[in-house]
Short mmCIF file of C-alpha atoms in Angstrom, two decimals:
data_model
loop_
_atom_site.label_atom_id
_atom_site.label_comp_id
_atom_site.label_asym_id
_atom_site.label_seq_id
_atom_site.Cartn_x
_atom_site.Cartn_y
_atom_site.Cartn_z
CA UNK S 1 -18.29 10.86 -1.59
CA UNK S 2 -15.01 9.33 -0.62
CA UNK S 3 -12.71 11.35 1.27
CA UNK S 4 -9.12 10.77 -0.16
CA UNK S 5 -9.43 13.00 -3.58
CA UNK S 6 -7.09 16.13 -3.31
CA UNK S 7 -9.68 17.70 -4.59
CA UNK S 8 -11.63 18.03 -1.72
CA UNK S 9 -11.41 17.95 2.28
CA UNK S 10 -14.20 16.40 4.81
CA UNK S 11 -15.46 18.76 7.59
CA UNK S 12 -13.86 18.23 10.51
CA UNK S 13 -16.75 15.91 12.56
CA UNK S 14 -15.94 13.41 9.69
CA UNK S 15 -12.34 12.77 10.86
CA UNK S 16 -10.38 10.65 13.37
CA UNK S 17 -9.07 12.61 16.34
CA UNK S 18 -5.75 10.54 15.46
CA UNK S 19 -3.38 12.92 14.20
CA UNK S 20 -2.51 12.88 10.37
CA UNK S 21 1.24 11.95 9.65
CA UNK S 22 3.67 14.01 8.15
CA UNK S 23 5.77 13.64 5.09
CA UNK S 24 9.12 13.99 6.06
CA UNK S 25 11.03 17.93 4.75
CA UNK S 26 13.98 15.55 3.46
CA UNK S 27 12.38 12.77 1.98
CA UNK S 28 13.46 11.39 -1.27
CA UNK S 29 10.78 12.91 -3.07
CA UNK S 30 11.71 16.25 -4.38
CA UNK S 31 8.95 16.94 -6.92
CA UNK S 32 6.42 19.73 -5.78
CA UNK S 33 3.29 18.80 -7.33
CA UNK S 34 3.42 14.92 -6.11
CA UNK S 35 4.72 16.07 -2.33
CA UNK S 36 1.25 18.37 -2.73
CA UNK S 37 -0.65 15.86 -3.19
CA UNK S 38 0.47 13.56 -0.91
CA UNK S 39 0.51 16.23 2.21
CA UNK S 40 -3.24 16.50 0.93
CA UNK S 41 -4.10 12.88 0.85
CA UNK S 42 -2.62 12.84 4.50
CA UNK S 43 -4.21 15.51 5.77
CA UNK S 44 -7.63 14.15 4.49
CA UNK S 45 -7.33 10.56 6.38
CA UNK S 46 -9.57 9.38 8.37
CA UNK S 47 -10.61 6.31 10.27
CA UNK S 48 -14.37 4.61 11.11
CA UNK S 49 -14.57 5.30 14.76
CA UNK S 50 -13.37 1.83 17.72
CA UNK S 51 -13.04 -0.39 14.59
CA UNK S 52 -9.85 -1.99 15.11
CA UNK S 53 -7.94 -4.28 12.56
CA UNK S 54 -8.02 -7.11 14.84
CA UNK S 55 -11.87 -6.57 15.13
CA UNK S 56 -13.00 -6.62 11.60
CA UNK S 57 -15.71 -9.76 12.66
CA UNK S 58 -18.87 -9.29 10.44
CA UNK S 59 -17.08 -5.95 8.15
CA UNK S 60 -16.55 -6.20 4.53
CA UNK S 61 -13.77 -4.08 2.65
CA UNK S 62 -16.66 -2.41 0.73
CA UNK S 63 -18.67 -1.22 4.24
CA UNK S 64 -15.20 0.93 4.54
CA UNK S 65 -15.14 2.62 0.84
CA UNK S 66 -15.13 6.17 2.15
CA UNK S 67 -11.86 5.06 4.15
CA UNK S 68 -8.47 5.13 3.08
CA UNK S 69 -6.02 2.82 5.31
CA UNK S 70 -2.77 4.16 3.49
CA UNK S 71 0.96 3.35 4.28
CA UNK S 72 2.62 5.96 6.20
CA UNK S 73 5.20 8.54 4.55
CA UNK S 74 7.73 6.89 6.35
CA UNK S 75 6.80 3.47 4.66
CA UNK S 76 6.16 5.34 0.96
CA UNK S 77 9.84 7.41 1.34
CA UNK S 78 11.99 3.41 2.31
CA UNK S 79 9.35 2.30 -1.43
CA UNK S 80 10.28 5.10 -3.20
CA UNK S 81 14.22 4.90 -1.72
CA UNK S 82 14.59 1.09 -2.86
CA UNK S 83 13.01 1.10 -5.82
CA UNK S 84 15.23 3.92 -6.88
CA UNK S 85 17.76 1.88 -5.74
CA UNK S 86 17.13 -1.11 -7.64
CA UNK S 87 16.10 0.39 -10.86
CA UNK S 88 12.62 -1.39 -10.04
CA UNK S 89 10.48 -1.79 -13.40
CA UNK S 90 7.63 -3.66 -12.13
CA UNK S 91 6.33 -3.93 -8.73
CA UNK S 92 2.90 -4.94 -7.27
CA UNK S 93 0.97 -2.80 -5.13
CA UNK S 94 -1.48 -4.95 -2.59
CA UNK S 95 -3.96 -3.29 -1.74
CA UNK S 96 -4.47 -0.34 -3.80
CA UNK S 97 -6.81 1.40 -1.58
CA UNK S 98 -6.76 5.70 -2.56
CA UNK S 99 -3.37 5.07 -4.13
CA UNK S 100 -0.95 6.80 -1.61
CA UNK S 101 1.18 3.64 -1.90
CA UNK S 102 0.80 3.61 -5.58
CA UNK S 103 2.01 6.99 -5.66
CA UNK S 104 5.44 6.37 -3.95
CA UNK S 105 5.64 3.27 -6.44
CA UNK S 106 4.64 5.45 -9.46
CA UNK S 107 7.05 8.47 -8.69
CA UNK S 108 10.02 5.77 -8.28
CA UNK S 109 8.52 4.07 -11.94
CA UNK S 110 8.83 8.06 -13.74
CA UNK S 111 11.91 8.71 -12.03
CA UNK S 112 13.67 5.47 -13.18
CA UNK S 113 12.79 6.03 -16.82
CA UNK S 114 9.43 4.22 -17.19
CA UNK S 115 7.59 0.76 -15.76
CA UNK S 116 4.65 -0.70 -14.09
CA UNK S 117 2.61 -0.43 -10.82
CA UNK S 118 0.33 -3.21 -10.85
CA UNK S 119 -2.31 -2.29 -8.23
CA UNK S 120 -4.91 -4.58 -6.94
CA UNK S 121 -7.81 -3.28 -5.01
CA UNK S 122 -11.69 -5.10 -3.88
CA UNK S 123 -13.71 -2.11 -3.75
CA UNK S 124 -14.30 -0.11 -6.95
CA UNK S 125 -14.82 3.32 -5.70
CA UNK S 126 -11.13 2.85 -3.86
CA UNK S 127 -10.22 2.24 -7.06
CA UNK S 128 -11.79 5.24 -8.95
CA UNK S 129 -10.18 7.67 -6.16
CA UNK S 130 -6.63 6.28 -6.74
CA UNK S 131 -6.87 6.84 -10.21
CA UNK S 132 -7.86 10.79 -9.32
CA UNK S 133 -5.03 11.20 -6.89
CA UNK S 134 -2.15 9.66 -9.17
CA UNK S 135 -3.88 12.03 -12.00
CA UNK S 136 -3.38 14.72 -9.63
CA UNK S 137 0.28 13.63 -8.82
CA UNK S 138 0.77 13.73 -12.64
CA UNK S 139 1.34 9.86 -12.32
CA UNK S 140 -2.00 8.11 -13.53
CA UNK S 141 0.04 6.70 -17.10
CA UNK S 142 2.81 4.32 -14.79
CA UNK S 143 -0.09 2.05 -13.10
CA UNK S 144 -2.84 -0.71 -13.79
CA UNK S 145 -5.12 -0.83 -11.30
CA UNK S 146 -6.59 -4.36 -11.44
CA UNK S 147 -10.47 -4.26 -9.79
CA UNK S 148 -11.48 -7.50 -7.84
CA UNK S 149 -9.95 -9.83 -5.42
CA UNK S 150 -6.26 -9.98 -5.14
CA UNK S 151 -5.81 -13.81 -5.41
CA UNK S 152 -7.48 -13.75 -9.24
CA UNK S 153 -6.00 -10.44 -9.92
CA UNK S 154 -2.39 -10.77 -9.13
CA UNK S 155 -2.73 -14.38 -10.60
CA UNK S 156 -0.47 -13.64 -13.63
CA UNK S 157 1.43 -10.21 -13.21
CA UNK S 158 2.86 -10.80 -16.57
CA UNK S 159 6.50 -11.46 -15.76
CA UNK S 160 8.61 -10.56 -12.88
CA UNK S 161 8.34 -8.35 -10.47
CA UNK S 162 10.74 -6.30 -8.52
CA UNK S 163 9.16 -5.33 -5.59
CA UNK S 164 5.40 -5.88 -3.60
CA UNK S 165 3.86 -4.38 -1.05
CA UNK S 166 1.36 -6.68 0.67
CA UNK S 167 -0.86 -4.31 2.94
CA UNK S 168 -4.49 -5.92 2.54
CA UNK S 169 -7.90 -5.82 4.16
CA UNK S 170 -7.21 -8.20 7.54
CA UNK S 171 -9.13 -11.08 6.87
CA UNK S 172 -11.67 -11.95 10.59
CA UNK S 173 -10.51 -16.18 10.50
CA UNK S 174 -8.76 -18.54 8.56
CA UNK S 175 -5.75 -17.92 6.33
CA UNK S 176 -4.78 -14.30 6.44
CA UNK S 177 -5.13 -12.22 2.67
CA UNK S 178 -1.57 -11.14 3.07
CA UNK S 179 -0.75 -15.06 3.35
CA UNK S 180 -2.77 -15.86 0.63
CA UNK S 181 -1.61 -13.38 -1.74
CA UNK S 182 2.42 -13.75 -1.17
CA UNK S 183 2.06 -17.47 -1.81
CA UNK S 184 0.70 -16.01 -5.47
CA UNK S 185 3.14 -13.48 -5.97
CA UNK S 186 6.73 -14.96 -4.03
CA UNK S 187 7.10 -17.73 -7.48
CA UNK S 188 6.82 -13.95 -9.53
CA UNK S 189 9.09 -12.19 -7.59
CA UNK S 190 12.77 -11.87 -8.72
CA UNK S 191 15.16 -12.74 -6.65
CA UNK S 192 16.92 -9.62 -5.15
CA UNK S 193 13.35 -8.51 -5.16
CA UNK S 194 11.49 -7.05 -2.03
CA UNK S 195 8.47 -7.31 -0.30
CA UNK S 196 7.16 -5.01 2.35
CA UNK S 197 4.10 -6.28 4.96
CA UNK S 198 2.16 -3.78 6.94
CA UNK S 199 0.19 -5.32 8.97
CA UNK S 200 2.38 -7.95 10.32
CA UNK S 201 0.02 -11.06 10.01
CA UNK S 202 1.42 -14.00 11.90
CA UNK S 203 0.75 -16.41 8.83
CA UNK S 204 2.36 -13.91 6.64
CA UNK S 205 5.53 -13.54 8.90
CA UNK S 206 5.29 -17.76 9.28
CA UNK S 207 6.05 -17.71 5.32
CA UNK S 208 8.67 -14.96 5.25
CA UNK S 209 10.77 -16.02 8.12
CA UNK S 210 10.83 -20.19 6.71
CA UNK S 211 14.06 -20.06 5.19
CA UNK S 212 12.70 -22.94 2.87
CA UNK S 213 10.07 -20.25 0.88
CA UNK S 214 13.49 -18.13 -0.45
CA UNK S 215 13.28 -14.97 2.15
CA UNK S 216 15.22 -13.18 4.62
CA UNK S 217 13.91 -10.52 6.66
CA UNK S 218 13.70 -8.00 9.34
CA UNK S 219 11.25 -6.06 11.39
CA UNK S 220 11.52 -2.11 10.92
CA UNK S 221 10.45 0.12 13.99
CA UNK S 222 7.76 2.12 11.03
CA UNK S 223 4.38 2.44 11.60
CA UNK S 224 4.15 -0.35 14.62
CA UNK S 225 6.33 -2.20 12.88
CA UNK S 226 6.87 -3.07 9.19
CA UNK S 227 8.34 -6.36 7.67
CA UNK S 228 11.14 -5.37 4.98
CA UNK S 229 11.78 -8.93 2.97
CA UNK S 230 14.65 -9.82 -0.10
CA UNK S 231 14.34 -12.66 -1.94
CA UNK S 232 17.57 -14.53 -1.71
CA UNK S 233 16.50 -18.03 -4.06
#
């Protein structure tokens, strides 16, 4: 069973000694039955015990599908903020995982009048749970949640795209995925557009920061740091 539906909470032995985040009282989010939801989905997290993102050596994404590595309310309230901002119509949610990120992106999507989350997420049963939890959040019509690895999926995004978060599985050698991926979606990307990085790969941040790929950018003290990125050409 994977932990992340509202629906249902994990006895305590199951869960991280790490305490859960908060959603901020004055966030941007006003609507009750979403906010419910997401204080659920935060309560629920949990994490596999001394497996550290830097130490992922011989672990695949699907050894981890009872696991939801969300973005932190801090990071879904500045998603939600902007894209209200910007009127965003179509963003790109990388990776899906439970859908707590897809959630901030869907809630901005209703509340600007209608578009697109196009999610992307490996692991199937992730996949399945997201779906639940945006249901839940009343949310489940604004987003596609493409199964299967990011560099096919996000491939063609069917025009352009406002905004993308790029918070993927870290990848043990070689090219990072968030590398990988923002190569595929920066030439889809608007320009205004946005990107937010979680994890703060150094390939990643070795693409955003050359002024020749289009980008300016800024580290954001959120969640260990979080890369906030606008497409200037």
């Amino acid at each position: 069973m994977n932990d992340q539906s509202p629906l249902n909470s994990q006895p305590e032995r199951l869960r991280d000694r790490r305490p859960s985040p908060s959603l901020n009282p004055f966030g941007p989010i006003r609507d009750p039955k979403v906010r419910a939801v997401i204080e659920t989905m935060n309560g629920n997290r949990r994490f596999p015990q001394r497996v550290e993102s830097n130490r992922q050596q011989g672990y695949k994404a699907e050894d981890f599908a009872d696991y939801g590595f969300s973005i932190h309310p801090d990071q879904g309230d500045l998603i939600y903020l902007l894209c209200r901002q910007m009127s965003a119509r179509r963003v790109v949610d990388f990776a899906t995982s439970v859908g707590m990120s897809a959630i901030y992106f869907a809630a901005a999507m209703r509340d600007n009048g209608g578009g697109e989350v196009i999610g992307s997420e490996l692991v199937a049963a992730k996949a399945e749970t997201a779906y639940r939890n945006l249901d839940a959040a009343g949310l489940k019509k604004f987003v596609d949640i493409r199964v299967g690895d990011a560099r096919q999926t996000l491939h063609d995004i069917g025009g352009l795209a406002d905004f993308v978060l790029i918070d993927g599985w870290p990848a043990p050698s070689g090219p990072s995925l968030a590398r990988e991926v923002i190569e595929i979606v920066a030439p889809q990307l608007r320009v205004g557009g946005y990107v937010i990085n979680d994890n703060a790969e150094p390939d990643f941040l070795e693409f955003i920061r050359d002024p020749a790929n289009g980008f300016i950018s800024m580290t954001l003290p959120i969640k260990r740091g979080t890369e906030l990125a606008v497409k200037i050409s």
